[in-house]
Amino acid sequence: MKRRRHNTINKREVANKSYKKREIAVNINTCLSARCIFILLFVTGIALMVLYYKSILIYWQQTYHSDLFHSNTLIEDSLSEEQSEESSEDAIAQTQDSTIIKDSKHEPQVDKNVNPIEQNHTVKPIIIQPDAIKRLSKDKIKDEILAKDKSLSDKNKQVESSIKKTLEKSNKEPTLSPVKEKDELPKVQIHDVPLIHQPLPIVLTENDKVFFAGDSLMQGVAPYVKKMLFKQYKIESIDLSKQSTGLAYPNAFDWPKTISDTLADDPSIKLLVVFLGPNDPWDFPVKGYAKYAKFKSELWEEQYRLRIANILSNAREHHIQVLWLAAPCMRKPKLNDGMVYLNTLYKSEIDKTQQHFLTTNELLGCTYEKFNSFIETNNEKIKVRVDDGVHFTPTGQKILAKAIMEKIIFKELEGTHSD
C-alpha cells in the first residue's frame, strides 16, 4: 500500500511539474508573441513614416499652419544668402537714393548741335545690377559708389554750364538745328492704340474645352457645369479641382504649375474657371525667409499676388480667357474676413488683365456682414449652404453652375447647322 501511495504521489508530482513547465512555456510564448507583435508594429510604423514623411509634413502644415518639427530648412536655405542680401539691399537703396537725387537736380549733358529736349532720350542711367553687387563686399561696394558719386558730381558741373549755354542760345535763336533721321523717335498716335475697359465676352465653340481649377468648392460645382456644357453645346471639360488646395502652400499642391502644364498640353482649352480661397488665409512659408509670412503682411500679399498673376499670365500667353469666382461669405468671422481680403486681391489682379470676375454672395443669398444658409424664392426658404458654413448643398452648387453657364456664349462653327 505504501509503495502504491508513494508511486501515486510521485506521479502527481511529475504531472504537476510538467503542467507548470507547460504553463511557463505558454506564458513565455505569449510574452514573446506580444513583444514580437509590438516590435513589428513599431518597425512598420517607422517605415511608413519614413516613406510618407513628406505627406505627413504637408498635412500638418496645411492643417495647423506650422512646421511639425520646427524644421530649420528655411533658415539653412537663407543662411548662404543672408549676408549678401543685407549688403546688396543697403547698396541698392543708397544707389537708388543718390541716383534719384542727382536726376532731380541736374540735367544730362547737351550737345550744341542737338535739341536739348531730344538729347535727354539718349542719356542712359547708371544702374548697378544686384547680381554684381552680391559678389562684392561692403567695403568694395561703398568705394565703388563713392567713386561714381564723385565722377557724377564732376560731370554735373559740366552739365550745368552746358545747359545754361544751350538755353541761352535757344532763346536767341528760336529755330532749332535739324536732327538726323536716325536720332528721331517714332511718333505714336494715341487714337491708334485700342483701349479695352471691359473684358471680352466668353465665346466658345464645340471644338473648345473648359478647364476647371480649384478646391473643394469647385469640386461640387464643376461636375454640374461639365454636364450642362456637354448637354447643351457638346463642349468637353477638364476638371482638376482638388480638396484642401489653394495658392498658400505650393509644396502641397502647386496650382500655377499645374495650370501652366495643363494649358501647354491641351491647346483646345479656351476658358479657365478658378474657384479658390478657404484654404489660403493663413501664414505660409516663403523661400529664403526663416519665419512664416504673416497673413495680410506686405510680404504675404506680394507673394500671393505673384501666384495669382502667374496663373493669369499663363492664360494670356495661351490666349485663354479666365473666369474667377469670388470666395463667398463664411459662417466663421475670422474665415469670412479672410475671404473679403482675398477677394480684393483676386479682383485687383483680374482687372489688370481684363478678365472676368464673378461675385457669388448675391447668388447664395448672403453678405459678408451677415451669413445666411438659405435663399428665399416665392416665400420659400431653400438651403444652399451645408452646416459647416463653408460648402454648398446640391442646390447651391447648381445655382453657381448656372451662373457660370450664363457667362458663356456659344457660337456654332461655319458650315454646321442643327436641324
PDB file of N, CA and C in Angstrom, residues 4-57:
ATOM      1  N   ARG A   4       2.274   1.865  -3.358  1.00  0.00           N
ATOM      2  CA  ARG A   4       1.273   2.410  -4.274  1.00  0.00           C
ATOM      3  C   ARG A   4       1.043   3.905  -4.023  1.00  0.00           C
ATOM      4  N   ARG A   5       0.944   4.216  -2.687  1.00  0.00           N
ATOM      5  CA  ARG A   5       0.769   5.639  -2.367  1.00  0.00           C
ATOM      6  C   ARG A   5       1.983   6.450  -2.829  1.00  0.00           C
ATOM      7  N   HIS A   6       3.145   5.923  -2.592  1.00  0.00           N
ATOM      8  CA  HIS A   6       4.358   6.636  -3.000  1.00  0.00           C
ATOM      9  C   HIS A   6       4.398   6.822  -4.512  1.00  0.00           C
ATOM     10  N   ASN A   7       4.046   5.773  -5.239  1.00  0.00           N
ATOM     11  CA  ASN A   7       4.013   5.881  -6.705  1.00  0.00           C
ATOM     12  C   ASN A   7       2.975   6.898  -7.165  1.00  0.00           C
ATOM     13  N   THR A   8       1.819   6.870  -6.452  1.00  0.00           N
ATOM     14  CA  THR A   8       0.763   7.825  -6.821  1.00  0.00           C
ATOM     15  C   THR A   8       1.210   9.255  -6.580  1.00  0.00           C
ATOM     16  N   ILE A   9       1.875   9.459  -5.426  1.00  0.00           N
ATOM     17  CA  ILE A   9       2.377  10.808  -5.112  1.00  0.00           C
ATOM     18  C   ILE A   9       3.410  11.240  -6.144  1.00  0.00           C
ATOM     19  N   ASN A  10       4.313  10.320  -6.492  1.00  0.00           N
ATOM     20  CA  ASN A  10       5.337  10.650  -7.499  1.00  0.00           C
ATOM     21  C   ASN A  10       4.712  11.023  -8.842  1.00  0.00           C
ATOM     22  N   LYS A  11       3.681  10.267  -9.217  1.00  0.00           N
ATOM     23  CA  LYS A  11       3.009  10.570 -10.480  1.00  0.00           C
ATOM     24  C   LYS A  11       2.357  11.952 -10.448  1.00  0.00           C
ATOM     25  N   ARG A  12       1.753  12.250  -9.297  1.00  0.00           N
ATOM     26  CA  ARG A  12       1.115  13.563  -9.186  1.00  0.00           C
ATOM     27  C   ARG A  12       2.150  14.694  -9.259  1.00  0.00           C
ATOM     28  N   GLU A  13       3.272  14.455  -8.537  1.00  0.00           N
ATOM     29  CA  GLU A  13       4.324  15.484  -8.575  1.00  0.00           C
ATOM     30  C   GLU A  13       4.863  15.680  -9.983  1.00  0.00           C
ATOM     31  N   VAL A  14       5.069  14.559 -10.678  1.00  0.00           N
ATOM     32  CA  VAL A  14       5.557  14.648 -12.065  1.00  0.00           C
ATOM     33  C   VAL A  14       4.554  15.368 -12.948  1.00  0.00           C
ATOM     34  N   ALA A  15       3.254  15.049 -12.734  1.00  0.00           N
ATOM     35  CA  ALA A  15       2.212  15.710 -13.540  1.00  0.00           C
ATOM     36  C   ALA A  15       2.150  17.197 -13.241  1.00  0.00           C
ATOM     37  N   ASN A  16       2.278  17.542 -11.956  1.00  0.00           N
ATOM     38  CA  ASN A  16       2.254  18.965 -11.586  1.00  0.00           C
ATOM     39  C   ASN A  16       3.451  19.710 -12.176  1.00  0.00           C
ATOM     40  N   LYS A  17       4.638  19.076 -12.109  1.00  0.00           N
ATOM     41  CA  LYS A  17       5.823  19.711 -12.667  1.00  0.00           C
ATOM     42  C   LYS A  17       5.697  19.924 -14.173  1.00  0.00           C
ATOM     43  N   SER A  18       5.183  18.883 -14.833  1.00  0.00           N
ATOM     44  CA  SER A  18       5.019  19.022 -16.279  1.00  0.00           C
ATOM     45  C   SER A  18       3.985  20.103 -16.619  1.00  0.00           C
ATOM     46  N   TYR A  19       2.943  20.172 -15.798  1.00  0.00           N
ATOM     47  CA  TYR A  19       1.903  21.191 -16.032  1.00  0.00           C
ATOM     48  C   TYR A  19       2.472  22.593 -15.842  1.00  0.00           C
ATOM     49  N   LYS A  20       3.287  22.742 -14.767  1.00  0.00           N
ATOM     50  CA  LYS A  20       3.892  24.041 -14.515  1.00  0.00           C
ATOM     51  C   LYS A  20       4.849  24.424 -15.638  1.00  0.00           C
ATOM     52  N   LYS A  21       5.600  23.455 -16.121  1.00  0.00           N
ATOM     53  CA  LYS A  21       6.510  23.739 -17.232  1.00  0.00           C
ATOM     54  C   LYS A  21       5.743  24.199 -18.471  1.00  0.00           C
ATOM     55  N   ARG A  22       4.642  23.495 -18.729  1.00  0.00           N
ATOM     56  CA  ARG A  22       3.831  23.892 -19.894  1.00  0.00           C
ATOM     57  C   ARG A  22       3.266  25.301 -19.704  1.00  0.00           C
ATOM     58  N   GLU A  23       2.806  25.584 -18.471  1.00  0.00           N
ATOM     59  CA  GLU A  23       2.229  26.909 -18.208  1.00  0.00           C
ATOM     60  C   GLU A  23       3.277  28.003 -18.383  1.00  0.00           C
ATOM     61  N   ILE A  24       4.484  27.718 -17.874  1.00  0.00           N
ATOM     62  CA  ILE A  24       5.574  28.704 -18.036  1.00  0.00           C
ATOM     63  C   ILE A  24       5.912  28.901 -19.512  1.00  0.00           C
ATOM     64  N   ALA A  25       5.927  27.791 -20.242  1.00  0.00           N
ATOM     65  CA  ALA A  25       6.235  27.890 -21.678  1.00  0.00           C
ATOM     66  C   ALA A  25       5.176  28.691 -22.416  1.00  0.00           C
ATOM     67  N   VAL A  26       3.919  28.464 -22.023  1.00  0.00           N
ATOM     68  CA  VAL A  26       2.823  29.211 -22.659  1.00  0.00           C
ATOM     69  C   VAL A  26       2.939  30.696 -22.358  1.00  0.00           C
ATOM     70  N   ASN A  27       3.256  30.999 -21.077  1.00  0.00           N
ATOM     71  CA  ASN A  27       3.411  32.415 -20.705  1.00  0.00           C
ATOM     72  C   ASN A  27       4.568  33.063 -21.455  1.00  0.00           C
ATOM     73  N   ILE A  28       5.675  32.328 -21.552  1.00  0.00           N
ATOM     74  CA  ILE A  28       6.832  32.868 -22.283  1.00  0.00           C
ATOM     75  C   ILE A  28       6.496  33.097 -23.746  1.00  0.00           C
ATOM     76  N   ASN A  29       5.834  32.122 -24.357  1.00  0.00           N
ATOM     77  CA  ASN A  29       5.447  32.269 -25.763  1.00  0.00           C
ATOM     78  C   ASN A  29       4.489  33.435 -25.958  1.00  0.00           C
ATOM     79  N   THR A  30       3.560  33.578 -24.967  1.00  0.00           N
ATOM     80  CA  THR A  30       2.608  34.693 -25.066  1.00  0.00           C
ATOM     81  C   THR A  30       3.338  36.021 -24.987  1.00  0.00           C
ATOM     82  N   CYS A  31       4.277  36.129 -24.031  1.00  0.00           N
ATOM     83  CA  CYS A  31       5.051  37.369 -23.900  1.00  0.00           C
ATOM     84  C   CYS A  31       5.878  37.632 -25.149  1.00  0.00           C
ATOM     85  N   LEU A  32       6.507  36.582 -25.626  1.00  0.00           N
ATOM     86  CA  LEU A  32       7.329  36.750 -26.823  1.00  0.00           C
ATOM     87  C   LEU A  32       6.491  37.159 -28.018  1.00  0.00           C
ATOM     88  N   SER A  33       5.324  36.541 -28.163  1.00  0.00           N
ATOM     89  CA  SER A  33       4.469  36.893 -29.295  1.00  0.00           C
ATOM     90  C   SER A  33       3.974  38.327 -29.177  1.00  0.00           C
ATOM     91  N   ALA A  34       3.633  38.772 -27.963  1.00  0.00           N
ATOM     92  CA  ALA A  34       3.188  40.151 -27.764  1.00  0.00           C
ATOM     93  C   ALA A  34       4.310  41.128 -28.083  1.00  0.00           C
ATOM     94  N   ARG A  35       5.511  40.812 -27.606  1.00  0.00           N
ATOM     95  CA  ARG A  35       6.652  41.664 -27.917  1.00  0.00           C
ATOM     96  C   ARG A  35       6.929  41.706 -29.412  1.00  0.00           C
ATOM     97  N   CYS A  36       6.858  40.524 -30.004  1.00  0.00           N
ATOM     98  CA  CYS A  36       7.103  40.477 -31.458  1.00  0.00           C
ATOM     99  C   CYS A  36       6.094  41.319 -32.216  1.00  0.00           C
ATOM    100  N   ILE A  37       4.835  41.218 -31.803  1.00  0.00           N
ATOM    101  CA  ILE A  37       3.793  42.000 -32.483  1.00  0.00           C
ATOM    102  C   ILE A  37       4.043  43.493 -32.294  1.00  0.00           C
ATOM    103  N   PHE A  38       4.368  43.894 -31.048  1.00  0.00           N
ATOM    104  CA  PHE A  38       4.626  45.304 -30.777  1.00  0.00           C
ATOM    105  C   PHE A  38       5.815  45.814 -31.588  1.00  0.00           C
ATOM    106  N   ILE A  39       6.903  45.021 -31.568  1.00  0.00           N
ATOM    107  CA  ILE A  39       8.101  45.431 -32.323  1.00  0.00           C
ATOM    108  C   ILE A  39       7.795  45.511 -33.812  1.00  0.00           C
ATOM    109  N   LEU A  40       7.032  44.533 -34.295  1.00  0.00           N
ATOM    110  CA  LEU A  40       6.675  44.522 -35.714  1.00  0.00           C
ATOM    111  C   LEU A  40       5.852  45.752 -36.080  1.00  0.00           C
ATOM    112  N   LEU A  41       4.861  46.068 -35.228  1.00  0.00           N
ATOM    113  CA  LEU A  41       4.041  47.256 -35.478  1.00  0.00           C
ATOM    114  C   LEU A  41       4.874  48.526 -35.407  1.00  0.00           C
ATOM    115  N   PHE A  42       5.777  48.592 -34.442  1.00  0.00           N
ATOM    116  CA  PHE A  42       6.621  49.780 -34.291  1.00  0.00           C
ATOM    117  C   PHE A  42       7.510  49.978 -35.514  1.00  0.00           C
ATOM    118  N   VAL A  43       8.144  48.891 -35.954  1.00  0.00           N
ATOM    119  CA  VAL A  43       9.006  48.980 -37.141  1.00  0.00           C
ATOM    120  C   VAL A  43       8.200  49.353 -38.370  1.00  0.00           C
ATOM    121  N   THR A  44       7.000  48.760 -38.481  1.00  0.00           N
ATOM    122  CA  THR A  44       6.145  49.095 -39.617  1.00  0.00           C
ATOM    123  C   THR A  44       5.755  50.568 -39.611  1.00  0.00           C
ATOM    124  N   GLY A  45       5.409  51.074 -38.420  1.00  0.00           N
ATOM    125  CA  GLY A  45       5.049  52.488 -38.309  1.00  0.00           C
ATOM    126  C   GLY A  45       6.192  53.407 -38.692  1.00  0.00           C
ATOM    127  N   ILE A  46       7.394  53.090 -38.194  1.00  0.00           N
ATOM    128  CA  ILE A  46       8.566  53.898 -38.556  1.00  0.00           C
ATOM    129  C   ILE A  46       8.813  53.859 -40.055  1.00  0.00           C
ATOM    130  N   ALA A  47       8.683  52.677 -40.638  1.00  0.00           N
ATOM    131  CA  ALA A  47       8.911  52.543 -42.086  1.00  0.00           C
ATOM    132  C   ALA A  47       7.905  53.369 -42.871  1.00  0.00           C
ATOM    133  N   LEU A  48       6.641  53.339 -42.444  1.00  0.00           N
ATOM    134  CA  LEU A  48       5.619  54.133 -43.133  1.00  0.00           C
ATOM    135  C   LEU A  48       5.883  55.626 -42.988  1.00  0.00           C
ATOM    136  N   MET A  49       6.322  56.049 -41.799  1.00  0.00           N
ATOM    137  CA  MET A  49       6.629  57.464 -41.595  1.00  0.00           C
ATOM    138  C   MET A  49       7.789  57.908 -42.474  1.00  0.00           C
ATOM    139  N   VAL A  50       8.784  57.021 -42.626  1.00  0.00           N
ATOM    140  CA  VAL A  50       9.926  57.354 -43.481  1.00  0.00           C
ATOM    141  C   VAL A  50       9.492  57.467 -44.936  1.00  0.00           C
ATOM    142  N   LEU A  51       8.621  56.551 -45.347  1.00  0.00           N
ATOM    143  CA  LEU A  51       8.177  56.561 -46.743  1.00  0.00           C
ATOM    144  C   LEU A  51       7.282  57.751 -47.049  1.00  0.00           C
ATOM    145  N   TYR A  52       6.418  58.116 -46.087  1.00  0.00           N
ATOM    146  CA  TYR A  52       5.422  59.161 -46.345  1.00  0.00           C
ATOM    147  C   TYR A  52       5.635  60.388 -45.466  1.00  0.00           C
ATOM    148  N   TYR A  53       6.886  60.647 -45.087  1.00  0.00           N
ATOM    149  CA  TYR A  53       7.123  61.771 -44.183  1.00  0.00           C
ATOM    150  C   TYR A  53       6.787  63.109 -44.841  1.00  0.00           C
ATOM    151  N   LYS A  54       7.006  63.211 -46.150  1.00  0.00           N
ATOM    152  CA  LYS A  54       6.659  64.463 -46.830  1.00  0.00           C
ATOM    153  C   LYS A  54       5.166  64.724 -46.791  1.00  0.00           C
ATOM    154  N   SER A  55       4.384  63.685 -47.020  1.00  0.00           N
ATOM    155  CA  SER A  55       2.927  63.851 -46.965  1.00  0.00           C
ATOM    156  C   SER A  55       2.476  64.209 -45.557  1.00  0.00           C
ATOM    157  N   ILE A  56       3.129  63.616 -44.544  1.00  0.00           N
ATOM    158  CA  ILE A  56       2.774  63.927 -43.159  1.00  0.00           C
ATOM    159  C   ILE A  56       3.095  65.381 -42.851  1.00  0.00           C
ATOM    160  N   LEU A  57       4.268  65.840 -43.258  1.00  0.00           N
ATOM    161  CA  LEU A  57       4.643  67.227 -43.015  1.00  0.00           C
ATOM    162  C   LEU A  57       3.716  68.198 -43.725  1.00  0.00           C
TER     163      LEU A  57
END
